[in-house]
Amino acid sequence: MTDNISSKIKNISTLEYKEKDFEYWGPSPDEARKIMVNKSHGLLDKRHTLKDAVAKFIKDGINIGIGGFVNTRIPVAIIHEIIRHGAKNLTLSFQSNSICPELLAGAMILDPDRVSIKRVELAWWGYEIIGIAPMVRYLTTNGIIEMDDYTNYGMSARFKAAAMGIPFIPVRDHGGSDMELINRGKMIECPFSGKNVYLLPACHPDVGIVHTSASDMYGNARIFGAHCTCPEIAMAATYTIMTTEKVIPTENIRSYPNLTEIPYPAVDTVTEVPFGATPGASYGNYWFDMEHLKMFRGLCEDFRKTGNKEGLKKYYDEYIFSCQTFDETLEKIGYKALKNLKDMDGGQPIILT
Amino acid sequence: MSEYTPFEMIAYTGSRVLEDEKIVFVGTGLPIIAAMHAQLTHAPNLYMIYEAGSMAPILEMGMPLSVGDTRAARKACYLKGLCAVFEITQRGYADYAFIGGAQVDMYGNICSTIEGHNYDKPNIRFPGSGGAGAMAANCEKTIAIMALEKRRFVKQLDFVTSIGFGDGSSDYRDKAGVMGSGPYRVITNQALFGFDQETRRMKLLEVKPGRTPKDIQDLVDFELIIPPDVKEMAEPTDEDLRLLRDVIDAEGYFLKRVIKK
């Protein structure tokens, strides 16, 4: 980065940060391409249990790309299984999320030999109306995890670049903010207009985790409501674990192929998990569970303020470790609560035929 | 005239700032309420973008509690994902960014990432940019809501998350490679600010009835431009308050929040 093409952000910022040489935090574009080329591209029945899917693809040291957006269509069932399975030294990549990274962070607080986060490339980590995310505050203010900040578009565009098979993408944001200094993007002079433009490196997670509205057994998936960045994450990742509200017949997919947002070669495993995003929301299925999010957030905040892990430990024992599958977690949440969340969605229209 | 709360004044003022036949890219909370109020009053042809991917929804299921709320997708004209709505924003479809933040400086730069100087070990970590950095860069005009306090209206930010006019130089935004024209209004419950065209510094436009420009300057750590023609802020009427309290945020999720001291 030379002075004549960087913006003048250093004139207004007193920020202190470590200069870092560029490195990929997951597979490089060439590595990601190679893995994709070497996979079977046939229409294979990809239905697996989540336990098998996670055991096969989740390994120590990988970059996990988390789908959804804040409390919408977040892959909570997959996160539970990852916590049961254990994974250390993780890199997390997402735009905005709430309980998914908080659950992983809480698991790390309880037992760093089971789950640990090394670094996070993100735009936002919190609960919106419910409050700040206590675990990210704890981990960052104690210098325990490394952060790499982008905007929501920045992270989305990085997944999109990866999904497009290009190594970087020019964007019209980050420049002139401190993100220009601290993240792994770079200001260059556009070779055509001669004007400054900010470039972001493609982000290929090793494993993308997404929850969709419907999918056939091959992984052709529909998404209703906001797509968030789920298609891009699934197509950027070298392997994608997908949960879906409902597995639908392939003939439905072929009747309305325009409705497919994620094509089957992008998906490695499909598991039907109704309510798989709860306590997040799934458009057309259920609204977000504010009481549950508040309850879990409260336990995290108790830990952050007092150092007492007891409440957290009980939560993980109750909802994750004592359950073999997410169905068992849902049984504990209970029919009445789930029925209420379904009613709160108000029957937003989705197409399964 | 009924009594109104600081949040109601902010929402009402936000509504006044929004013009009809525009598109506003909203953040969670008061920006959504302000835009809904504007739609119900003077700007029936104003539409919203929600960053999870929805454009021009009809919010008949009630106020979305967050920008990712599935209710924000209800009966939208266009419903895709984050890439789509931020790309049409780069393209010039979004007239206003409507955002909040923890600190603002005299050139309208905003911090919502950290408090403290060390990025690798901050004193406080906030959620981060989210959409704000991209909205402030590429919506045509940026409207910000802030609490009017010295620790928030600061000489120097701890971290520039959302670009304003940078260091105030005329080509700062151009050199930064962003598209929008930049800061337009800063809304508080006691004052409405704009920006001086020549210097790009924050300028006092209106004060709450009963307040003086000096009262406002005392709550700001940098020197404001105070023109001779500072106006009084309009106050919400009974009908405005009825819309805010009974129609838009009937459950009181945002307007009835208790302010932490």
mmCIF file of C-alpha atoms in Angstrom, chain A residues 4-18 20 68-72 95-96 122-129 131-133 136-137 140-154 156-157 160 169-180 182 187 195-198 224-229 232 261 281-284 286-288 290 344-349, chain B residues 27-28 50-54 60-61 63-76 79-87 90-91 105 107 109-110 112-135 137-138 155-180 253-254 257 260:
data_model
loop_
_atom_site.group_PDB
_atom_site.id
_atom_site.type_symbol
_atom_site.label_atom_id
_atom_site.label_comp_id
_atom_site.label_asym_id
_atom_site.label_seq_id
_atom_site.Cartn_x
_atom_site.Cartn_y
_atom_site.Cartn_z
ATOM 1 C CA ASN A 4 -0.572 7.989 -3.168
ATOM 2 C CA ILE A 5 -3.222 5.315 -3.462
ATOM 3 C CA SER A 6 -4.271 4.811 0.150
ATOM 4 C CA SER A 7 -6.906 7.073 1.581
ATOM 5 C CA LYS A 8 -5.902 9.500 4.315
ATOM 6 C CA ILE A 9 -7.377 7.505 7.163
ATOM 7 C CA LYS A 10 -4.132 7.701 9.136
ATOM 8 C CA ASN A 11 -4.673 11.475 9.436
ATOM 9 C CA ILE A 12 -7.718 11.005 11.635
ATOM 10 C CA SER A 13 -7.060 7.814 13.544
ATOM 11 C CA THR A 14 -4.904 7.186 16.591
ATOM 12 C CA LEU A 15 -5.686 3.505 16.475
ATOM 13 C CA GLU A 16 -2.954 1.078 17.467
ATOM 14 C CA TYR A 17 -2.829 -2.246 15.688
ATOM 15 C CA LYS A 18 -0.338 -4.844 14.581
ATOM 16 C CA LYS A 20 0.099 -8.155 9.501
ATOM 17 C CA GLY A 68 -27.953 -16.881 8.320
ATOM 18 C CA PHE A 69 -28.011 -13.306 9.551
ATOM 19 C CA VAL A 70 -28.157 -12.284 13.252
ATOM 20 C CA ASN A 71 -31.216 -14.306 14.393
ATOM 21 C CA THR A 72 -32.506 -15.422 10.993
ATOM 22 C CA GLN A 95 -21.312 -11.394 8.340
ATOM 23 C CA SER A 96 -23.628 -10.934 11.341
ATOM 24 C CA LEU A 122 -16.753 -10.844 10.544
ATOM 25 C CA ALA A 123 -18.860 -7.721 10.315
ATOM 26 C CA TRP A 124 -20.986 -7.931 13.448
ATOM 27 C CA TRP A 125 -21.504 -10.140 16.518
ATOM 28 C CA GLY A 126 -24.448 -9.364 18.806
ATOM 29 C CA TYR A 127 -28.145 -9.850 19.561
ATOM 30 C CA GLU A 128 -29.615 -6.573 18.252
ATOM 31 C CA ILE A 129 -32.670 -5.716 20.388
ATOM 32 C CA GLY A 131 -28.300 -6.705 23.773
ATOM 33 C CA ILE A 132 -24.574 -6.978 23.155
ATOM 34 C CA ALA A 133 -22.972 -10.412 22.902
ATOM 35 C CA VAL A 136 -17.263 -11.644 22.135
ATOM 36 C CA ARG A 137 -16.754 -8.800 24.579
ATOM 37 C CA THR A 140 -11.731 -9.605 22.698
ATOM 38 C CA THR A 141 -11.187 -7.376 25.724
ATOM 39 C CA ASN A 142 -9.021 -10.129 27.207
ATOM 40 C CA GLY A 143 -7.104 -10.474 23.941
ATOM 41 C CA ILE A 144 -8.033 -14.171 23.641
ATOM 42 C CA ILE A 145 -9.184 -14.177 20.001
ATOM 43 C CA GLU A 146 -7.988 -12.318 16.925
ATOM 44 C CA MET A 147 -10.543 -10.260 14.998
ATOM 45 C CA ASP A 148 -10.638 -9.095 11.387
ATOM 46 C CA ASP A 149 -13.402 -6.551 10.766
ATOM 47 C CA TYR A 150 -15.330 -5.916 7.557
ATOM 48 C CA THR A 151 -18.775 -4.515 6.786
ATOM 49 C CA ASN A 152 -21.765 -6.786 6.189
ATOM 50 C CA TYR A 153 -21.322 -6.172 2.496
ATOM 51 C CA GLY A 154 -17.589 -6.778 2.781
ATOM 52 C CA SER A 156 -20.848 -11.033 1.873
ATOM 53 C CA ALA A 157 -18.798 -9.856 -1.124
ATOM 54 C CA LYS A 160 -19.471 -14.025 -3.252
ATOM 55 C CA ILE A 169 -13.586 -8.322 -5.440
ATOM 56 C CA PRO A 170 -13.589 -4.514 -5.697
ATOM 57 C CA VAL A 171 -16.024 -2.837 -3.299
ATOM 58 C CA ARG A 172 -17.061 0.744 -2.574
ATOM 59 C CA ASP A 173 -16.788 0.546 1.215
ATOM 60 C CA HIS A 174 -14.125 0.104 3.940
ATOM 61 C CA GLY A 175 -11.923 2.800 2.356
ATOM 62 C CA GLY A 176 -11.389 5.816 4.610
ATOM 63 C CA SER A 177 -12.441 3.891 7.715
ATOM 64 C CA ASP A 178 -10.139 2.103 10.140
ATOM 65 C CA MET A 179 -11.180 -1.187 8.562
ATOM 66 C CA GLU A 180 -8.932 -0.120 5.665
ATOM 67 C CA ILE A 182 -6.771 -3.371 10.103
ATOM 68 C CA MET A 187 -6.650 -0.001 -1.612
ATOM 69 C CA LYS A 195 -9.504 6.230 -9.095
ATOM 70 C CA ASN A 196 -9.018 4.498 -5.760
ATOM 71 C CA VAL A 197 -10.946 1.305 -5.185
ATOM 72 C CA TYR A 198 -10.839 -1.132 -2.282
ATOM 73 C CA PHE A 224 -37.602 -18.183 1.467
ATOM 74 C CA GLY A 225 -37.431 -14.872 3.249
ATOM 75 C CA ALA A 226 -34.109 -13.054 3.037
ATOM 76 C CA HIS A 227 -31.380 -15.181 1.490
ATOM 77 C CA CYS A 228 -28.841 -13.575 3.831
ATOM 78 C CA THR A 229 -25.489 -14.782 2.389
ATOM 79 C CA GLU A 232 -22.682 -17.512 -1.432
ATOM 80 C CA GLU A 261 -30.845 -20.888 -4.649
ATOM 81 C CA ALA A 281 -36.248 -17.614 12.954
ATOM 82 C CA SER A 282 -37.079 -19.337 9.676
ATOM 83 C CA TYR A 283 -39.399 -17.374 7.372
ATOM 84 C CA GLY A 284 -42.593 -19.294 6.689
ATOM 85 C CA TYR A 286 -41.283 -19.945 12.908
ATOM 86 C CA TRP A 287 -40.258 -16.644 14.467
ATOM 87 C CA PHE A 288 -37.247 -16.122 16.669
ATOM 88 C CA MET A 290 -36.696 -14.034 22.201
ATOM 89 C CA MET A 344 -45.708 -15.905 15.566
ATOM 90 C CA ASP A 345 -44.343 -16.420 12.045
ATOM 91 C CA GLY A 346 -47.872 -15.725 10.865
ATOM 92 C CA GLY A 347 -47.763 -18.164 7.970
ATOM 93 C CA GLN A 348 -45.470 -16.240 5.644
ATOM 94 C CA PRO A 349 -45.933 -17.783 2.175
ATOM 95 C CA GLY B 27 -30.748 0.213 10.922
ATOM 96 C CA THR B 28 -32.531 -1.528 13.806
ATOM 97 C CA TYR B 50 -33.362 -4.054 5.100
ATOM 98 C CA GLU B 51 -29.868 -5.421 4.866
ATOM 99 C CA ALA B 52 -30.720 -9.138 5.145
ATOM 100 C CA GLY B 53 -32.130 -8.667 1.639
ATOM 101 C CA SER B 54 -35.570 -7.032 1.568
ATOM 102 C CA GLU B 60 -48.392 -5.443 8.022
ATOM 103 C CA MET B 61 -47.207 -7.998 10.600
ATOM 104 C CA MET B 63 -42.593 -3.472 13.314
ATOM 105 C CA PRO B 64 -39.553 -5.682 12.667
ATOM 106 C CA LEU B 65 -37.567 -6.005 15.889
ATOM 107 C CA SER B 66 -34.316 -6.104 13.955
ATOM 108 C CA VAL B 67 -33.128 -5.620 10.410
ATOM 109 C CA GLY B 68 -32.863 -9.397 10.069
ATOM 110 C CA ASP B 69 -36.363 -10.020 11.416
ATOM 111 C CA THR B 70 -38.397 -12.217 9.055
ATOM 112 C CA ARG B 71 -41.224 -9.660 9.380
ATOM 113 C CA ALA B 72 -39.055 -7.180 7.465
ATOM 114 C CA ALA B 73 -39.421 -9.422 4.419
ATOM 115 C CA ARG B 74 -43.239 -9.290 4.466
ATOM 116 C CA LYS B 75 -44.674 -8.465 1.033
ATOM 117 C CA ALA B 76 -41.429 -6.967 -0.202
ATOM 118 C CA LEU B 79 -36.277 -10.114 -1.687
ATOM 119 C CA LYS B 80 -32.759 -11.453 -2.136
ATOM 120 C CA GLY B 81 -29.768 -11.348 0.191
ATOM 121 C CA LEU B 82 -27.135 -9.010 1.570
ATOM 122 C CA CYS B 83 -25.133 -8.874 -1.666
ATOM 123 C CA ALA B 84 -28.153 -7.707 -3.669
ATOM 124 C CA VAL B 85 -29.219 -4.867 -1.387
ATOM 125 C CA PHE B 86 -25.705 -3.541 -0.813
ATOM 126 C CA GLU B 87 -24.956 -3.753 -4.537
ATOM 127 C CA GLN B 90 -23.470 1.019 -4.548
ATOM 128 C CA ARG B 91 -25.420 1.513 -7.746
ATOM 129 C CA ASP B 105 -16.700 13.423 15.459
ATOM 130 C CA TYR B 107 -16.777 15.497 10.368
ATOM 131 C CA ASN B 109 -17.229 9.891 11.146
ATOM 132 C CA ILE B 110 -18.779 7.276 13.439
ATOM 133 C CA SER B 112 -19.265 1.333 16.441
ATOM 134 C CA THR B 113 -16.389 -1.147 16.724
ATOM 135 C CA ILE B 114 -14.366 -0.597 19.902
ATOM 136 C CA GLU B 115 -13.681 1.737 22.797
ATOM 137 C CA GLY B 116 -9.981 2.113 23.546
ATOM 138 C CA HIS B 117 -6.991 2.504 21.279
ATOM 139 C CA ASN B 118 -5.726 -1.060 20.952
ATOM 140 C CA TYR B 119 -7.580 -2.974 18.255
ATOM 141 C CA ASP B 120 -6.139 -6.290 19.422
ATOM 142 C CA LYS B 121 -7.199 -5.766 23.050
ATOM 143 C CA PRO B 122 -9.832 -3.037 23.278
ATOM 144 C CA ASN B 123 -11.344 -1.708 26.522
ATOM 145 C CA ILE B 124 -14.798 -2.453 25.164
ATOM 146 C CA ARG B 125 -15.778 -4.351 22.058
ATOM 147 C CA PHE B 126 -19.013 -3.301 20.337
ATOM 148 C CA PRO B 127 -20.740 -5.615 17.838
ATOM 149 C CA GLY B 128 -18.853 -4.079 14.881
ATOM 150 C CA SER B 129 -19.718 -2.360 11.627
ATOM 151 C CA GLY B 130 -22.546 -4.613 10.559
ATOM 152 C CA GLY B 131 -24.056 -2.819 7.613
ATOM 153 C CA ALA B 132 -23.286 0.676 8.915
ATOM 154 C CA GLY B 133 -19.863 1.064 7.288
ATOM 155 C CA ALA B 134 -21.239 0.107 3.881
ATOM 156 C CA MET B 135 -24.369 2.227 4.295
ATOM 157 C CA ALA B 137 -20.086 4.758 2.317
ATOM 158 C CA ASN B 138 -22.657 4.215 -0.393
ATOM 159 C CA LYS B 155 -12.769 15.336 19.104
ATOM 160 C CA GLN B 156 -11.248 12.065 18.013
ATOM 161 C CA LEU B 157 -12.804 8.635 17.547
ATOM 162 C CA ASP B 158 -11.291 5.461 18.935
ATOM 163 C CA PHE B 159 -12.026 3.689 15.649
ATOM 164 C CA VAL B 160 -13.542 5.003 12.434
ATOM 165 C CA THR B 161 -16.179 2.389 11.546
ATOM 166 C CA SER B 162 -18.444 4.439 9.276
ATOM 167 C CA ILE B 163 -16.877 7.031 7.040
ATOM 168 C CA GLY B 164 -18.071 10.631 7.250
ATOM 169 C CA PHE B 165 -16.038 13.457 5.738
ATOM 170 C CA GLY B 166 -12.824 11.906 7.107
ATOM 171 C CA ASP B 167 -10.335 14.643 7.992
ATOM 172 C CA GLY B 168 -12.576 17.240 6.357
ATOM 173 C CA SER B 169 -10.546 17.562 3.176
ATOM 174 C CA SER B 170 -12.668 18.008 0.071
ATOM 175 C CA ASP B 171 -11.394 14.855 -1.638
ATOM 176 C CA TYR B 172 -11.346 12.524 1.373
ATOM 177 C CA ARG B 173 -14.349 10.461 0.306
ATOM 178 C CA ASP B 174 -13.227 10.366 -3.297
ATOM 179 C CA LYS B 175 -9.793 9.050 -2.284
ATOM 180 C CA ALA B 176 -11.508 6.502 -0.036
ATOM 181 C CA GLY B 177 -13.289 5.089 -3.081
ATOM 182 C CA VAL B 178 -16.809 5.480 -1.654
ATOM 183 C CA MET B 179 -19.845 6.602 -3.633
ATOM 184 C CA GLY B 180 -22.277 8.522 -1.404
ATOM 185 C CA TYR B 253 -39.799 -2.463 22.297
ATOM 186 C CA PHE B 254 -37.773 0.625 21.450
ATOM 187 C CA ARG B 257 -36.667 1.348 26.723
ATOM 188 C CA LYS B 260 -29.137 3.369 31.346
#
